[in-house]
């Protein structure tokens, strides 16, 4: 029998991609049943939301890792290589482990098909690989990011997370999630479970808040609306912010210093994502005490297995500081070159593009009217007309590319649309061509921003 290689694993994943996304838990439930329901052996922080969930997940994973816990992180999509979706203490799964676990999942999927059942999708397959990997590696905690929605997202096969986190709610994936914010919020609220806690991002729409509060009340789940930070300083090396608002009973102003944090992330919105992770860590401490969760410190415990002692699980304030400082999340308003300045941002929907424009205005006010060169590519099922309505006033010129996705709008189609909107635009056949042309046309203090889809952001960064 031939060995199942990494290439075989990638080929298999690619072969099931064209069948697309199919919300629902039936296939993943059957698949995980055949894999021994290993997901039930893990402790989770489960995160949903329209924007910000990837950054939150990285901050949260970084905090737990700094606290000394073996921490799994599952995200999607990957920027360059699929291994990036499965991380333990920020290290991606090895090619060998990925191939071995993909073969196991494929065998179970083949069994399902032989039994007359529907084969799991690509996303469900990677979910199953993640659950197997994190269980096999005996992770203390797993930070689990939903792909789309929450209620019918296949990550929602998990039973009782320690904490559910819901980030921003805005319009995206309306075909599946609904046409109003409360409808979308209801789908995201599907990750709220009994015997858990939920932290949600503040939303101006009272009806959205009511969705989360009502669901938590119905389940008897502790419910927290996040307290956002106070921005202190920012430059192209990062941002500092204060979380003193979380602690209104401080005795004097000197105490406030310990609640100041630094992140290397530049996007204005990123301090809000970091604040969510800080508050989540404090809630986790409460939940771990309530549930009596303990931890064995393997590095500092030399006893035999039978004699090892455990202690209550806890995240120190020092670990929270280190976690925020150490977090690293590429292609989120990331400065990858200077002179000209070249940034890559993951903005791929209307809310994300609005946040991008706010960051552009804050860091580059001298170019905020018709001064930015953009490299962009989008998926055809996004509200790209509304996205570009936000960005057009900032644009000197666009270079369009085709993202690496079957859902992509071609570079030529996008260029035609932007030209009709009055923009200067050139369609490019490769990411490198777009980057080279943008850089060649840039002066010392000019700014180039790539945005529109995660499906090209990482690969663009690779060719710079």
Short mmCIF file of N, CA and C in Angstrom, two decimals, residues 12-13 16 27-42 44 74-76 82 85-86 93 97-98 100-109 112 119-137 142 144-145 153-158:
data_model
loop_
_atom_site.label_atom_id
_atom_site.label_comp_id
_atom_site.label_asym_id
_atom_site.label_seq_id
_atom_site.Cartn_x
_atom_site.Cartn_y
_atom_site.Cartn_z
N UNK A 12 -6.48 15.81 -1.98
CA UNK A 12 -7.81 15.41 -1.50
C UNK A 12 -8.62 16.62 -1.07
N UNK A 13 -8.01 17.51 -0.29
CA UNK A 13 -8.71 18.73 0.15
C UNK A 13 -9.18 19.53 -1.07
N UNK A 16 -12.36 18.25 -2.91
CA UNK A 16 -13.70 18.44 -2.32
C UNK A 16 -14.06 19.91 -2.17
N UNK A 27 -23.48 16.28 8.83
CA UNK A 27 -22.29 15.60 8.30
C UNK A 27 -21.16 15.59 9.31
N UNK A 28 -20.89 16.73 9.97
CA UNK A 28 -19.80 16.77 10.94
C UNK A 28 -20.12 15.90 12.15
N UNK A 29 -21.39 15.82 12.53
CA UNK A 29 -21.76 14.98 13.68
C UNK A 29 -21.49 13.51 13.37
N UNK A 30 -21.85 13.09 12.16
CA UNK A 30 -21.62 11.70 11.78
C UNK A 30 -20.12 11.41 11.65
N UNK A 31 -19.40 12.35 11.05
CA UNK A 31 -17.96 12.17 10.89
C UNK A 31 -17.26 12.06 12.24
N UNK A 32 -17.60 12.96 13.16
CA UNK A 32 -16.94 12.94 14.47
C UNK A 32 -17.35 11.71 15.28
N UNK A 33 -18.56 11.25 15.10
CA UNK A 33 -18.98 10.01 15.76
C UNK A 33 -18.08 8.85 15.33
N UNK A 34 -17.79 8.79 14.04
CA UNK A 34 -16.93 7.72 13.51
C UNK A 34 -15.47 7.91 13.92
N UNK A 35 -15.13 9.13 14.35
CA UNK A 35 -13.77 9.42 14.82
C UNK A 35 -13.68 9.38 16.35
N UNK A 36 -14.74 8.90 17.00
CA UNK A 36 -14.72 8.72 18.44
C UNK A 36 -15.10 9.95 19.24
N UNK A 37 -15.68 10.97 18.58
CA UNK A 37 -16.10 12.21 19.25
C UNK A 37 -14.99 12.79 20.12
N UNK A 38 -13.78 12.82 19.53
CA UNK A 38 -12.62 13.30 20.28
C UNK A 38 -12.77 14.78 20.68
N UNK A 39 -13.61 15.52 19.96
CA UNK A 39 -13.79 16.95 20.29
C UNK A 39 -14.33 17.14 21.70
N UNK A 40 -14.99 16.12 22.24
CA UNK A 40 -15.59 16.25 23.57
C UNK A 40 -14.56 16.17 24.70
N UNK A 41 -13.29 15.92 24.35
CA UNK A 41 -12.25 15.80 25.38
C UNK A 41 -11.53 17.12 25.63
N UNK A 42 -11.91 18.19 24.93
CA UNK A 42 -11.15 19.44 24.95
C UNK A 42 -11.93 20.59 25.59
N UNK A 44 -12.73 24.66 25.37
CA UNK A 44 -12.74 25.63 24.26
C UNK A 44 -13.05 27.06 24.67
N UNK A 74 -7.48 27.11 15.98
CA UNK A 74 -8.02 26.73 14.67
C UNK A 74 -8.65 27.94 14.02
N UNK A 75 -8.17 28.28 12.81
CA UNK A 75 -8.65 29.44 12.08
C UNK A 75 -8.92 29.06 10.63
N UNK A 76 -9.60 29.92 9.91
CA UNK A 76 -9.77 29.74 8.47
C UNK A 76 -10.14 31.09 7.85
N UNK A 82 -2.06 25.55 4.07
CA UNK A 82 -3.19 25.07 4.87
C UNK A 82 -2.78 24.74 6.30
N UNK A 85 -3.82 26.74 9.51
CA UNK A 85 -5.13 26.69 10.17
C UNK A 85 -5.08 25.95 11.50
N UNK A 86 -4.04 25.14 11.69
CA UNK A 86 -3.95 24.27 12.86
C UNK A 86 -2.66 24.59 13.60
N UNK A 93 0.83 22.85 12.29
CA UNK A 93 0.94 21.40 12.20
C UNK A 93 2.00 21.02 11.16
N UNK A 97 2.11 15.20 10.08
CA UNK A 97 0.89 15.05 10.88
C UNK A 97 -0.35 15.41 10.06
N UNK A 98 -0.23 16.44 9.24
CA UNK A 98 -1.38 16.83 8.43
C UNK A 98 -1.76 15.72 7.46
N UNK A 100 -1.08 12.46 7.75
CA UNK A 100 -1.57 11.29 8.49
C UNK A 100 -3.01 11.48 8.96
N UNK A 101 -3.33 12.66 9.49
CA UNK A 101 -4.68 12.89 10.01
C UNK A 101 -5.69 13.08 8.88
N UNK A 102 -5.25 13.67 7.77
CA UNK A 102 -6.14 13.79 6.62
C UNK A 102 -6.53 12.42 6.10
N UNK A 103 -5.59 11.50 6.07
CA UNK A 103 -5.89 10.14 5.61
C UNK A 103 -6.93 9.48 6.51
N UNK A 104 -6.81 9.68 7.82
CA UNK A 104 -7.78 9.10 8.75
C UNK A 104 -9.17 9.67 8.49
N UNK A 105 -9.25 10.99 8.33
CA UNK A 105 -10.55 11.63 8.09
C UNK A 105 -11.11 11.20 6.74
N UNK A 106 -10.26 11.11 5.73
CA UNK A 106 -10.70 10.67 4.40
C UNK A 106 -11.30 9.27 4.45
N UNK A 107 -10.66 8.38 5.19
CA UNK A 107 -11.17 6.99 5.30
C UNK A 107 -12.58 6.99 5.89
N UNK A 108 -12.82 7.82 6.89
CA UNK A 108 -14.16 7.89 7.50
C UNK A 108 -15.16 8.53 6.54
N UNK A 109 -14.70 9.51 5.77
CA UNK A 109 -15.58 10.14 4.78
C UNK A 109 -15.93 9.14 3.68
N UNK A 112 -18.60 6.92 5.01
CA UNK A 112 -19.91 7.59 5.00
C UNK A 112 -20.53 7.52 3.61
N UNK A 119 -20.85 13.07 1.67
CA UNK A 119 -19.46 13.26 2.06
C UNK A 119 -19.28 14.62 2.73
N UNK A 120 -18.46 14.70 3.79
CA UNK A 120 -18.20 16.00 4.43
C UNK A 120 -17.55 16.99 3.47
N UNK A 121 -17.83 18.26 3.69
CA UNK A 121 -17.25 19.32 2.87
C UNK A 121 -15.77 19.53 3.23
N UNK A 122 -15.12 20.39 2.46
CA UNK A 122 -13.72 20.73 2.74
C UNK A 122 -13.58 21.34 4.13
N UNK A 123 -14.48 22.25 4.47
CA UNK A 123 -14.40 22.92 5.78
C UNK A 123 -14.66 21.92 6.91
N UNK A 124 -15.62 21.05 6.74
CA UNK A 124 -15.89 20.04 7.77
C UNK A 124 -14.71 19.09 7.92
N UNK A 125 -14.04 18.80 6.81
CA UNK A 125 -12.87 17.94 6.85
C UNK A 125 -11.75 18.58 7.66
N UNK A 126 -11.50 19.88 7.43
CA UNK A 126 -10.44 20.53 8.19
C UNK A 126 -10.82 20.68 9.66
N UNK A 127 -12.11 20.88 9.94
CA UNK A 127 -12.56 20.88 11.34
C UNK A 127 -12.19 19.57 12.02
N UNK A 128 -12.49 18.47 11.35
CA UNK A 128 -12.23 17.15 11.93
C UNK A 128 -10.73 16.93 12.14
N UNK A 129 -9.92 17.36 11.19
CA UNK A 129 -8.47 17.25 11.34
C UNK A 129 -8.01 18.03 12.58
N UNK A 130 -8.57 19.24 12.76
CA UNK A 130 -8.21 20.06 13.92
C UNK A 130 -8.57 19.35 15.22
N UNK A 131 -9.78 18.84 15.31
CA UNK A 131 -10.20 18.16 16.54
C UNK A 131 -9.29 16.96 16.84
N UNK A 132 -8.98 16.17 15.82
CA UNK A 132 -8.09 15.02 16.01
C UNK A 132 -6.72 15.47 16.49
N UNK A 133 -6.18 16.48 15.85
CA UNK A 133 -4.83 16.96 16.17
C UNK A 133 -4.75 17.49 17.59
N UNK A 134 -5.69 18.35 17.97
CA UNK A 134 -5.63 18.96 19.30
C UNK A 134 -5.88 17.93 20.41
N UNK A 135 -6.74 16.96 20.12
CA UNK A 135 -7.00 15.91 21.11
C UNK A 135 -5.78 15.00 21.26
N UNK A 136 -5.20 14.63 20.13
CA UNK A 136 -4.02 13.77 20.14
C UNK A 136 -2.86 14.43 20.87
N UNK A 137 -2.71 15.75 20.69
CA UNK A 137 -1.61 16.48 21.31
C UNK A 137 -1.92 16.93 22.74
N UNK A 142 -8.34 25.06 23.59
CA UNK A 142 -8.41 25.29 22.14
C UNK A 142 -9.21 26.56 21.89
N UNK A 144 -11.18 28.30 19.15
CA UNK A 144 -11.84 27.75 17.97
C UNK A 144 -12.62 28.85 17.26
N UNK A 145 -12.20 29.17 16.04
CA UNK A 145 -12.86 30.22 15.27
C UNK A 145 -13.90 29.62 14.33
N UNK A 153 -22.59 26.42 11.86
CA UNK A 153 -21.18 26.26 11.52
C UNK A 153 -20.69 24.94 12.13
N UNK A 154 -19.87 24.21 11.39
CA UNK A 154 -19.52 22.86 11.85
C UNK A 154 -18.66 22.85 13.11
N UNK A 155 -18.02 23.98 13.45
CA UNK A 155 -17.32 24.02 14.74
C UNK A 155 -18.30 23.93 15.91
N UNK A 156 -19.58 24.21 15.64
CA UNK A 156 -20.57 24.23 16.72
C UNK A 156 -21.00 22.83 17.14
N UNK A 157 -20.26 21.84 16.67
CA UNK A 157 -20.46 20.47 17.15
C UNK A 157 -20.01 20.33 18.60
N UNK A 158 -19.17 21.27 19.06
CA UNK A 158 -18.70 21.19 20.44
C UNK A 158 -19.86 21.45 21.40
#
